[in-house]
Amino acid sequence: MKSDLILLGHGSGGKLSHQLLDEIIIPTLSGISQKNQNDAAVLPFSGDRLAFTTDSYVVDPVFFPGGNIGDLAINGTVNDLVMSGARPLAISVGLILEEGLSIKELRFIVESMRDAALAANVSIVTGDTKVVTRGAADKIFINTSGIGVFEHSLKIEGNRAKPGDKVIINGTIGDHGIAVLASREGLELGVDILSDSAPLNGLVLDAIEKYGEHIHALRDPTRGGVATTLKEIALQSGIDIELEEATLPVRESVEGACSILGLDPLYVANEGKVLFVVDGGMADDILHLLRQHPFGREAAIIGQVVQAQKSEGRVSLHTAIGGRRIVDMLSGEQLPRIC
Amino acid sequence: MKSDLILLGHGSGGKLSHQLLDEIIIPTLSGISQKNQNDAAVLPFSGDRLAFTTDSYVVDPVFFPGGNIGDLAINGTVNDLVMSGARPLAISVGLILEEGLSIKELRFIVESMRDAALAANVSIVTGDTKVVTRGAADKIFINTSGIGVFEHSLKIEGNRAKPGDKVIINGTIGDHGIAVLASREGLELGVDILSDSAPLNGLVLDAIEKYGEHIHALRDPTRGGVATTLKEIALQSGIDIELEEATLPVRESVEGACSILGLDPLYVANEGKVLFVVDGGMADDILHLLRQHPFGREAAIIGQVVQAQKSEGRVSLHTAIGGRRIVDMLSGEQLPRIC
């Protein structure tokens, strides 16, 4: 590690995060290399398979346009289970509350969690609540862990992308990150940008049921955005990915906010988006199916998988003006406490 | 709720905690009443049963005599699974790190987690790491969630205590709470008091294998201590519990520290203790078995279950000098951030 201290960038989802994971956490705790990491672990259980995942939420502010830390925490863990191809079954909730948090806000957050769980058809089955002295936490942190069940025998993993595959996203990018940032900084953008936080189980499990054998990898581009997530898949699968800038769905308002703030929407977090890496020949059919779903209306094919040029798994972007640039992982922090 | 704000006591494990859970969190999130709550949820899965539990750790200080937040987090979740009668299988780790935490300390904590997982024979299979700005958290918070598998068809639950049962504890009480408090406050007690943090899977699963049908309830007396935990069982089962003060195993050093600090060891947290509520006729045999195990050498029968006098589930203590006092739940906070 270059630093002796934890930096904000160690939580960005980008290069520093990967370094912390690769050098300290993963070799010590799990022995499962980053290359084989997916959004959820898949465990054998009683002759069947079970998906297991965890996420802590520290978003600031706790309430933002389009959601709050409560529904974000449920949707996020539902989505991590779904990305492994599992149907979410049960969720645990661990609350860390700061002394002085208003009971009214807590009640609202907990009610949002209930509503999000109902919408995603999962049960909250166990929980834990801790309180820390004022100043020892910031209002509320939530951990949600989840268990999912597989209703098929497919293996959908980040290392299965193949040359000839297409990359599909189910809608616009950058909405969540910009909504949270604008709300935190009190930016007047002239338009309301809402977080895209949503449970993706319906959309994704429908697609798996119909086209499962053609879906090679699934991942939600949260921290680090589409760029970092595709870079992870490229590295895991040992292939290159070429993106077409003209096809990237980005709201005008988000595009505008990003240019004011000096951000690239490719690196901004999403909370209701999924990247599908699918058989090239089936991409149009899958796209058509996704567009029938409320969370897939603006789905688009945004790129393709090609043979690796070098060994490292490169992601590149063909720009709208005909150029080409390399898309690397986020290197420091772009937006801390975005989820 | 009497207060508009979250108070430290809402995290104590005692009355205020129960009120927060009963009035807001449980009715909203799970619909499972407090009366039916156990340390882990038990879910049907693929024709079998699965235990699922979660706990967040916010202990202050992070390092204390006898352990640190890392091994505490693993042992605590292992123990919660074991209390439902399950064998711990897999654990998730969610880290919330404060910007500026030393990498060296983080490494030490993560290594302690690895060692604790090895000792308890569980795998850490999935994780998440977040970083918050300096001052938004206190060094490190850890959530561990766990999955366990049942190797028997027994139901060991807090509502199964019956008149005639005996209450057994596997060793001395109050060690963890006093170790943490002394370390936090820099108290010079003249003796080293170590936390009892330990994985109880070996001790408990051996006892279940041999005497499972005679074990009615199992619970670890963590936050709120032995008093609060037995009060929960008394309420769940609708029985009374009578404790004998003379039989309570308390180290002299802990007894001394408690009297200096004005604390009652019955309410002080433990992290390597388990309360067994067992068939009266089998209590001596079970006690004998427990004493063979390194974590059960000082096991003792500390009380008995009797018919409820009123409907409320009363716990009382026959004092060493011949008196009798009612043991209620802890009402405010006794020791915040003890786990």
XYZ file of C-alpha atoms in Angstrom:
678
model
C 0.000 0.000 0.000
C 1.363 3.426 -0.908
C -0.420 5.164 1.955
C -0.181 4.386 5.672
C -3.707 5.640 6.213
C -7.122 4.918 4.780
C -8.027 7.550 2.184
C -11.455 8.432 0.847
C -10.421 6.912 -2.467
C -10.175 3.502 -0.807
C -13.973 3.527 -0.817
C -14.486 4.818 -4.359
C -14.947 1.473 -6.057
C -12.013 2.353 -8.325
C -8.287 1.643 -8.358
C -7.545 2.452 -4.724
C -10.471 0.294 -3.607
C -9.192 -2.575 -5.678
C -5.723 -2.128 -4.233
C -7.017 -2.211 -0.650
C -9.042 -5.323 -1.448
C -6.265 -7.045 -3.363
C -3.469 -6.312 -0.933
C -5.113 -6.610 2.461
C -8.709 -7.626 2.711
C -9.189 -10.389 0.186
C -5.916 -12.300 0.664
C -6.441 -12.230 4.430
C -10.135 -12.908 4.693
C -11.305 -15.047 1.857
C -8.508 -16.227 -0.349
C -10.854 -15.660 -3.296
C -8.998 -13.483 -5.786
C -10.561 -10.288 -7.087
C -10.595 -11.935 -10.494
C -13.200 -14.389 -9.229
C -15.267 -11.933 -7.232
C -18.881 -11.343 -8.141
C -21.609 -9.242 -6.537
C -22.726 -12.227 -4.482
C -21.017 -15.400 -3.306
C -22.558 -18.651 -4.493
C -22.523 -21.465 -1.925
C -23.582 -25.094 -2.103
C -26.401 -25.678 0.382
C -28.390 -28.834 0.962
C -27.843 -30.084 -2.593
C -28.816 -26.704 -4.020
C -27.055 -23.355 -4.532
C -27.508 -20.257 -2.439
C -26.413 -16.662 -3.148
C -25.145 -14.560 -0.237
C -24.168 -10.881 -0.339
C -23.621 -7.875 1.931
C -23.475 -4.104 1.528
C -23.188 -1.211 3.947
C -24.829 2.100 3.076
C -23.363 5.398 4.232
C -24.924 7.754 1.676
C -24.782 11.473 2.445
C -27.336 13.025 2.539
C -29.598 10.348 3.957
C -32.551 11.770 1.976
C -32.001 12.662 -1.677
C -34.223 13.243 -4.725
C -35.709 9.894 -5.698
C -34.997 7.968 -2.519
C -33.277 7.662 0.833
C -30.750 5.417 2.549
C -33.512 2.938 3.472
C -34.858 2.025 0.043
C -31.344 2.319 -1.379
C -30.132 -0.328 1.093
C -32.899 -2.763 0.183
C -32.668 -2.212 -3.580
C -28.882 -2.441 -3.530
C -28.789 -5.843 -1.870
C -31.702 -7.143 -3.943
C -29.741 -6.114 -7.032
C -26.500 -7.734 -5.888
C -28.337 -11.042 -5.469
C -30.021 -10.686 -8.833
C -26.667 -10.014 -10.551
C -25.585 -13.543 -9.615
C -28.752 -14.845 -11.259
C -30.502 -15.623 -7.964
C -33.994 -14.756 -6.800
C -33.771 -12.680 -3.592
C -35.314 -14.546 -0.661
C -34.426 -12.915 2.656
C -32.651 -9.808 3.870
C -31.040 -8.832 7.171
C -30.883 -5.244 8.369
C -28.118 -3.876 10.611
C -28.691 -0.291 11.753
C -26.026 1.954 13.281
C -27.758 5.062 14.645
C -26.151 8.261 15.867
C -27.433 9.505 19.197
C -29.735 12.450 18.427
C -31.134 11.092 15.142
C -34.775 12.075 14.965
C -37.220 9.240 15.577
C -39.407 10.700 12.844
C -36.630 10.387 10.269
C -35.808 6.891 11.474
C -39.453 5.899 11.137
C -39.569 7.278 7.588
C -36.408 5.390 6.628
C -37.636 2.134 8.128
C -40.973 2.530 6.329
C -39.100 3.068 3.065
C -37.223 -0.169 3.709
C -40.486 -2.014 4.263
C -41.973 -0.597 1.051
C -38.850 -1.416 -0.957
C -38.839 -4.981 0.395
C -42.508 -5.400 -0.534
C -41.842 -4.047 -4.020
C -38.941 -6.462 -4.476
C -40.878 -9.344 -2.931
C -38.251 -10.149 -0.280
C -38.669 -10.644 3.449
C -36.669 -8.825 6.078
C -36.087 -11.664 8.515
C -33.465 -10.588 11.032
C -31.830 -7.416 12.270
C -29.644 -5.579 14.736
C -29.618 -2.013 16.029
C -26.661 -0.205 17.576
C -26.503 3.364 18.842
C -23.266 5.365 19.027
C -22.577 8.633 20.776
C -23.172 11.896 18.941
C -20.334 12.555 16.523
C -19.226 8.904 16.329
C -21.324 8.266 13.199
C -23.212 10.462 10.744
C -26.976 10.040 11.412
C -27.486 6.480 10.191
C -25.538 3.714 8.462
C -27.348 0.614 7.241
C -26.002 -2.814 6.399
C -28.198 -5.147 4.412
C -27.151 -8.707 3.728
C -29.177 -11.011 1.552
C -29.780 -14.615 0.633
C -31.006 -15.714 -2.774
C -32.069 -18.957 -4.360
C -31.299 -20.198 -7.873
C -34.175 -21.380 -10.023
C -31.910 -22.529 -12.854
C -28.513 -24.145 -13.193
C -26.917 -21.360 -15.254
C -23.636 -19.794 -14.199
C -23.716 -16.060 -14.776
C -20.332 -14.659 -13.790
C -18.003 -11.800 -14.603
C -15.462 -14.129 -16.225
C -17.783 -15.414 -18.961
C -17.761 -12.500 -21.423
C -16.657 -13.663 -24.916
C -15.613 -11.948 -28.137
C -18.734 -11.321 -30.201
C -20.864 -10.568 -27.132
C -22.768 -7.300 -26.901
C -23.114 -5.050 -23.867
C -26.617 -3.831 -22.994
C -27.654 -1.359 -20.298
C -31.262 -0.984 -19.182
C -31.383 2.824 -19.201
C -29.718 6.158 -18.546
C -26.452 6.441 -16.635
C -25.277 8.729 -13.861
C -28.685 9.682 -12.422
C -28.083 8.424 -8.880
C -24.644 9.946 -8.419
C -25.670 13.338 -9.718
C -28.916 13.371 -7.692
C -27.001 12.658 -4.471
C -24.181 15.050 -5.236
C -26.505 17.914 -6.214
C -28.521 17.363 -3.063
C -25.430 17.176 -0.826
C -23.812 20.285 -2.244
C -27.077 22.227 -2.603
C -26.436 22.707 -6.314
C -29.141 24.503 -8.275
C -29.197 22.615 -11.545
C -32.436 24.156 -12.768
C -33.948 20.691 -13.211
C -34.742 17.880 -10.837
C -32.484 14.902 -11.293
C -33.805 11.856 -9.452
C -31.877 8.831 -8.279
C -32.621 5.735 -10.366
C -32.649 3.505 -7.233
C -34.858 0.527 -8.103
C -35.142 -3.225 -7.539
C -34.052 -5.056 -10.682
C -35.261 -8.554 -9.810
C -38.317 -8.411 -12.072
C -36.442 -7.112 -15.107
C -33.437 -9.390 -14.743
C -35.172 -12.601 -13.718
C -37.601 -12.284 -16.649
C -34.647 -11.952 -18.986
C -32.908 -14.946 -17.390
C -36.042 -17.055 -17.638
C -36.409 -16.339 -21.332
C -32.810 -15.910 -22.496
C -30.717 -17.261 -19.625
C -28.292 -19.363 -21.648
C -27.423 -16.314 -23.776
C -26.652 -14.066 -20.800
C -22.975 -14.443 -19.875
C -22.407 -11.725 -17.285
C -24.580 -9.354 -15.287
C -23.395 -6.561 -13.049
C -24.820 -3.380 -11.590
C -22.660 -0.320 -12.263
C -22.820 1.272 -8.804
C -19.680 2.857 -7.254
C -17.190 3.573 -10.011
C -19.960 3.619 -12.631
C -20.244 1.843 -15.979
C -16.547 2.384 -16.738
C -15.210 0.650 -13.631
C -17.742 -2.183 -13.816
C -16.950 -2.988 -17.445
C -13.239 -2.781 -16.702
C -13.752 -5.401 -13.960
C -15.553 -7.704 -16.385
C -12.897 -7.159 -19.056
C -10.163 -8.078 -16.568
C -12.043 -11.087 -15.223
C -12.850 -12.451 -18.676
C -9.553 -11.484 -20.309
C -11.287 -9.715 -23.207
C -11.542 -6.124 -24.448
C -14.731 -4.069 -24.534
C -15.455 -1.331 -27.073
C -18.106 1.228 -26.180
C -19.894 3.571 -28.589
C -20.315 6.985 -26.995
C -23.221 7.891 -29.297
C -25.256 4.977 -27.949
C -24.776 5.716 -24.232
C -28.108 6.779 -22.742
C -27.465 9.905 -20.651
C -30.157 12.397 -19.655
C -29.504 15.910 -20.916
C -29.793 17.223 -17.370
C -27.201 14.719 -16.122
C -24.932 15.477 -19.063
C -25.240 19.186 -18.241
C -24.566 18.690 -14.542
C -21.566 16.486 -15.315
C -20.000 19.082 -17.572
C -20.504 21.822 -14.961
C -18.978 19.593 -12.272
C -16.196 18.201 -14.430
C -17.456 14.628 -14.079
C -17.658 11.891 -16.672
C -21.060 10.135 -16.513
C -19.299 6.852 -17.301
C -17.826 6.962 -13.777
C -20.912 8.167 -11.929
C -22.788 5.673 -9.717
C -26.108 4.116 -10.693
C -28.514 2.290 -8.387
C -31.122 0.941 -10.780
C -28.992 -0.098 -13.714
C -27.645 -3.397 -14.898
C -25.094 -4.247 -17.561
C -25.855 -7.402 -19.544
C -23.090 -9.089 -21.518
C -24.946 -11.325 -23.958
C -24.541 -13.437 -27.107
C -24.184 -10.975 -29.980
C -26.791 -12.797 -32.037
C -29.431 -12.539 -29.310
C -28.769 -8.944 -28.273
C -31.675 -7.455 -30.234
C -34.154 -9.971 -28.835
C -32.985 -9.350 -25.286
C -33.089 -5.595 -25.840
C -36.651 -5.917 -27.081
C -37.658 -7.860 -23.967
C -35.994 -5.386 -21.594
C -37.800 -2.461 -23.208
C -41.166 -3.994 -22.254
C -40.285 -3.555 -18.563
C -40.778 -0.235 -16.689
C -37.095 -0.311 -15.620
C -35.902 -1.062 -19.162
C -37.751 1.431 -21.381
C -34.541 3.217 -22.333
C -32.391 0.097 -22.662
C -29.650 0.292 -25.276
C -26.821 -1.745 -26.779
C -23.767 0.301 -25.841
C -20.804 -1.785 -26.903
C -19.260 -5.073 -27.848
C -16.731 -7.571 -26.599
C -13.654 -8.180 -28.757
C -10.541 -10.332 -28.528
C -8.041 -8.877 -26.035
C -5.296 -6.854 -27.726
C -3.014 -7.264 -24.773
C -3.472 -9.487 -21.758
C -4.926 -6.840 -19.488
C -8.583 -6.463 -20.526
C -8.983 -3.048 -22.077
C -12.125 -0.928 -22.267
C -12.201 1.763 -24.927
C -14.713 4.345 -26.059
C -15.365 5.373 -29.666
C -16.278 8.989 -29.168
C -19.131 10.745 -30.924
C -16.640 12.846 -32.891
C -14.798 9.807 -34.240
C -11.933 9.527 -31.765
C -11.112 6.719 -29.412
C -10.055 6.812 -25.789
C -9.085 4.242 -23.207
C -11.518 3.913 -20.309
C -9.637 2.979 -17.177
C -10.825 2.384 -13.644
C -11.495 5.394 -11.498
C -8.214 6.095 -9.767
C -9.050 8.145 -6.669
C -12.358 9.103 -5.169
C -14.830 10.704 -7.489
C -17.829 10.951 -5.211
C -17.464 9.710 -1.640
C -20.505 8.403 0.276
C -22.608 7.993 -2.833
C -24.228 4.797 -1.542
C -41.932 6.593 21.928
C -41.328 8.976 24.806
C -38.390 10.695 23.139
C -38.298 12.441 19.751
C -34.633 11.588 19.349
C -32.523 8.463 19.448
C -30.832 8.130 22.845
C -27.818 6.035 23.763
C -30.138 3.806 25.788
C -31.888 2.761 22.577
C -28.777 0.691 21.883
C -28.327 -0.789 25.357
C -30.115 -4.067 24.768
C -32.447 -3.180 27.651
C -35.882 -1.595 27.988
C -35.344 1.362 25.654
C -33.927 -0.955 22.989
C -36.940 -3.206 23.301
C -39.251 -0.207 23.046
C -37.557 1.041 19.859
C -37.759 -2.440 18.363
C -41.341 -3.075 19.484
C -42.754 0.287 18.461
C -40.932 1.111 15.245
C -38.517 -1.354 13.789
C -40.126 -4.760 14.178
C -43.741 -3.880 13.335
C -42.575 -2.002 10.249
C -39.886 -4.292 8.953
C -40.645 -7.858 9.827
C -44.005 -8.272 11.457
C -42.344 -10.872 13.730
C -43.125 -9.880 17.308
C -40.347 -9.497 19.843
C -41.872 -12.454 21.680
C -40.865 -14.687 18.794
C -37.453 -13.180 18.157
C -34.353 -15.313 18.519
C -30.695 -14.615 17.877
C -31.029 -15.928 14.334
C -33.936 -16.291 11.930
C -34.703 -19.820 10.784
C -35.798 -20.098 7.150
C -36.972 -23.026 5.081
C -34.546 -23.550 2.203
C -34.562 -26.262 -0.409
C -36.362 -28.743 1.847
C -33.976 -27.979 4.714
C -33.657 -25.228 7.336
C -31.176 -22.382 7.288
C -30.228 -19.951 10.089
C -29.541 -16.316 9.158
C -28.330 -13.564 11.479
C -26.687 -10.135 11.434
C -24.809 -7.938 13.907
C -22.992 -4.630 13.631
C -19.997 -3.976 15.868
C -19.154 -0.467 17.078
C -17.072 -1.311 20.153
C -14.984 1.502 21.639
C -12.037 1.134 21.961
C -11.402 -0.985 18.887
C -8.601 -2.847 20.700
C -9.246 -4.051 24.261
C -7.709 -6.624 26.607
C -8.532 -10.060 25.232
C -9.563 -9.067 21.730
C -10.486 -6.433 19.189
C -13.454 -5.471 17.034
C -12.397 -7.999 14.384
C -12.470 -11.241 16.366
C -15.427 -9.928 18.353
C -17.398 -9.503 15.108
C -16.660 -13.044 13.951
C -17.261 -14.688 17.333
C -20.461 -12.721 17.893
C -22.076 -13.852 14.658
C -20.822 -17.421 15.054
C -22.449 -17.437 18.491
C -25.754 -16.013 17.276
C -25.995 -18.829 14.740
C -25.067 -21.426 17.330
C -27.751 -20.127 19.735
C -30.398 -21.184 17.212
C -28.853 -24.665 17.198
C -27.232 -24.249 13.776
C -23.697 -24.989 12.649
C -22.119 -21.783 11.260
C -21.351 -22.139 7.570
C -20.545 -18.782 5.976
C -20.041 -15.212 7.071
C -20.185 -11.863 5.270
C -18.106 -8.873 6.339
C -19.173 -5.250 5.816
C -16.514 -2.707 6.799
C -17.156 1.004 7.339
C -13.790 2.746 7.644
C -13.097 6.292 8.757
C -10.738 8.239 6.534
C -7.401 8.362 8.364
C -7.624 4.901 9.990
C -4.155 3.409 9.986
C -3.615 0.656 7.447
C -1.546 -1.173 10.046
C -4.469 -1.290 12.471
C -6.822 -2.328 9.691
C -4.484 -5.125 8.729
C -4.302 -6.329 12.327
C -8.101 -6.301 12.645
C -8.594 -8.155 9.372
C -6.003 -10.742 10.412
C -7.856 -11.229 13.696
C -11.043 -11.839 11.721
C -9.293 -14.454 9.628
C -7.922 -16.201 12.722
C -11.293 -16.128 14.476
C -13.009 -17.561 11.392
C -10.435 -20.349 11.201
C -10.893 -21.120 14.903
C -14.673 -21.275 14.472
C -14.393 -23.245 11.244
C -16.466 -20.816 9.165
C -15.681 -19.264 5.798
C -15.812 -15.553 5.087
C -17.388 -15.637 1.641
C -18.443 -12.112 0.713
C -17.781 -8.553 1.797
C -18.085 -4.839 1.259
C -15.888 -1.887 2.217
C -17.008 1.718 2.551
C -14.939 4.740 3.553
C -16.447 7.857 5.140
C -14.860 11.255 5.701
C -12.927 11.904 8.883
C -15.344 12.505 11.743
C -18.289 10.755 10.073
C -17.531 7.458 11.840
C -15.252 6.387 14.690
C -12.295 4.439 13.198
C -14.079 1.278 12.083
C -17.500 -0.341 12.289
C -17.975 -3.946 11.204
C -21.117 -5.792 10.223
C -20.990 -9.565 10.099
C -23.934 -11.582 8.853
C -23.969 -15.341 8.927
C -25.640 -18.416 7.533
C -25.888 -21.677 9.434
C -27.119 -25.153 8.698
C -29.081 -27.483 10.988
C -27.808 -30.992 11.502
C -30.813 -32.056 13.585
C -34.540 -31.374 13.609
C -34.691 -29.929 17.145
C -36.276 -26.562 17.798
C -34.267 -24.623 20.336
C -36.071 -21.357 20.973
C -36.546 -18.767 23.680
C -40.201 -19.739 24.158
C -39.531 -23.342 25.215
C -38.410 -22.914 28.847
C -40.617 -24.978 31.211
C -41.118 -25.144 34.978
C -38.636 -27.623 36.376
C -35.911 -26.598 33.928
C -32.526 -25.500 35.190
C -30.427 -22.584 33.948
C -26.742 -23.263 33.244
C -24.030 -20.791 32.255
C -20.678 -21.912 30.871
C -18.487 -19.646 33.000
C -17.877 -16.301 34.655
C -20.010 -13.255 33.914
C -19.182 -9.629 33.173
C -15.617 -10.111 31.887
C -16.149 -8.569 28.444
C -18.013 -5.469 29.585
C -15.547 -4.666 32.335
C -12.519 -5.294 30.091
C -13.846 -2.868 27.468
C -14.969 -0.256 29.965
C -11.702 -0.332 31.897
C -9.764 0.004 28.680
C -11.941 2.836 27.359
C -11.817 4.856 30.549
C -8.172 4.051 31.300
C -9.133 2.621 34.709
C -6.326 1.160 36.769
C -7.931 -1.894 38.332
C -4.676 -3.397 39.565
C -5.444 -6.628 37.674
C -5.890 -7.469 34.036
C -9.444 -8.320 33.165
C -9.701 -9.901 29.721
C -12.707 -10.065 27.454
C -14.212 -13.559 27.265
C -14.817 -13.189 23.479
C -14.823 -16.744 22.082
C -16.563 -18.897 19.477
C -19.036 -21.194 21.194
C -19.805 -23.538 18.309
C -17.691 -26.400 19.629
C -19.065 -26.269 23.167
C -22.697 -25.823 22.174
C -22.852 -28.190 19.214
C -21.266 -30.969 21.289
C -23.934 -30.445 23.926
C -26.693 -30.459 21.292
C -25.354 -33.613 19.716
C -25.358 -35.448 23.033
C -28.267 -33.856 24.901
C -30.172 -31.936 22.212
C -33.684 -33.039 23.157
C -33.105 -31.866 26.746
C -31.932 -28.378 25.740
C -34.946 -26.088 25.485
C -33.430 -22.638 25.030
C -29.980 -21.240 24.331
C -29.001 -17.606 24.308
C -25.810 -15.606 24.648
C -25.992 -12.902 27.319
C -24.332 -10.053 25.384
C -25.719 -6.486 25.621
C -27.876 -6.224 28.727
C -26.100 -9.185 30.324
C -27.478 -12.312 31.988
C -30.330 -10.382 33.603
C -31.789 -8.979 30.384
C -31.315 -12.220 28.472
C -33.086 -14.328 31.100
C -35.854 -11.740 31.327
C -36.368 -12.108 27.553
C -36.621 -15.888 27.878
C -38.999 -15.586 30.855
C -41.266 -13.265 28.847
C -41.122 -15.407 25.712
C -41.866 -18.623 27.588
C -44.320 -17.131 30.078
C -42.492 -18.622 33.068
C -40.536 -17.232 36.033
C -36.837 -17.750 36.655
C -35.208 -17.863 40.079
C -31.473 -17.247 40.282
C -29.184 -18.116 43.205
C -26.658 -15.341 43.734
C -24.241 -17.667 45.532
C -23.942 -19.846 42.432
C -23.210 -17.036 39.936
C -19.644 -17.374 38.696
C -18.034 -13.915 38.880
C -14.292 -13.295 38.971
C -13.134 -11.474 42.072
C -11.503 -8.817 39.893
C -14.758 -8.245 37.977
C -16.741 -8.180 41.214
C -14.304 -5.594 42.572
C -14.416 -3.455 39.438
C -18.220 -3.599 39.421
C -18.476 -2.401 42.987
C -16.065 0.475 42.317
C -18.025 1.432 39.199
C -21.466 0.909 40.675
C -22.332 -1.789 38.151
C -24.182 -5.060 38.662
C -22.357 -7.934 36.908
C -25.743 -9.446 36.027
C -26.211 -6.576 33.541
C -22.678 -6.482 32.143
C -22.108 -7.821 28.600
C -20.447 -11.155 27.881
C -19.058 -12.323 24.539
C -18.143 -15.933 25.201
C -20.995 -17.051 27.403
C -24.149 -19.020 26.757
C -27.189 -19.636 28.917
C -28.671 -23.116 28.612
C -32.212 -23.750 29.787
C -32.406 -27.535 30.153
C -34.487 -30.384 31.589
C -33.966 -30.280 35.345
C -33.242 -34.006 35.484
C -30.449 -33.740 32.925
C -28.797 -30.579 34.225
C -25.990 -32.340 36.072
C -25.100 -34.489 33.074
C -25.042 -31.469 30.775
C -22.989 -29.508 33.302
C -20.494 -32.352 33.444
C -20.166 -32.369 29.652
C -19.704 -28.595 29.451
C -16.941 -28.673 32.036
C -14.862 -30.927 29.779
C -14.628 -28.118 27.218
C -12.052 -25.294 27.470
C -14.879 -22.727 27.268
C -16.939 -24.515 29.919
C -14.487 -25.237 32.748
C -16.287 -22.892 35.142
C -19.822 -23.812 34.073
C -22.443 -23.661 36.814
C -26.142 -24.207 37.419
C -27.319 -20.734 38.395
C -31.079 -21.004 38.653
C -34.327 -22.721 37.884
C -37.517 -22.173 35.966
C -40.757 -22.075 37.959
C -44.432 -21.564 37.159
C -45.198 -17.887 36.458
C -46.623 -16.094 39.493
C -48.151 -13.409 37.318
C -48.446 -13.330 33.567
C -45.368 -11.224 32.939
C -42.398 -13.596 33.265
C -40.485 -12.575 36.335
C -36.791 -13.102 37.065
C -35.747 -12.964 40.713
C -32.495 -13.377 42.583
C -32.071 -15.125 45.952
C -29.258 -13.092 47.389
C -26.307 -14.572 49.242
C -27.522 -13.008 52.500
C -30.950 -14.633 52.231
C -32.984 -11.846 50.628
C -34.759 -11.825 47.306
C -34.864 -9.164 44.632
C -36.598 -8.762 41.304
C -34.253 -8.679 38.320
C -35.717 -6.465 35.621
C -34.403 -5.517 32.216
C -31.771 -2.825 32.027
C -33.745 0.386 31.631
C -31.353 2.940 30.129
C -27.859 2.548 28.810
C -25.389 0.900 31.140
C -22.379 0.692 28.872
C -22.681 2.131 25.364
C -20.578 0.731 22.515
C -19.670 -2.421 24.389
C -19.864 -4.567 21.254
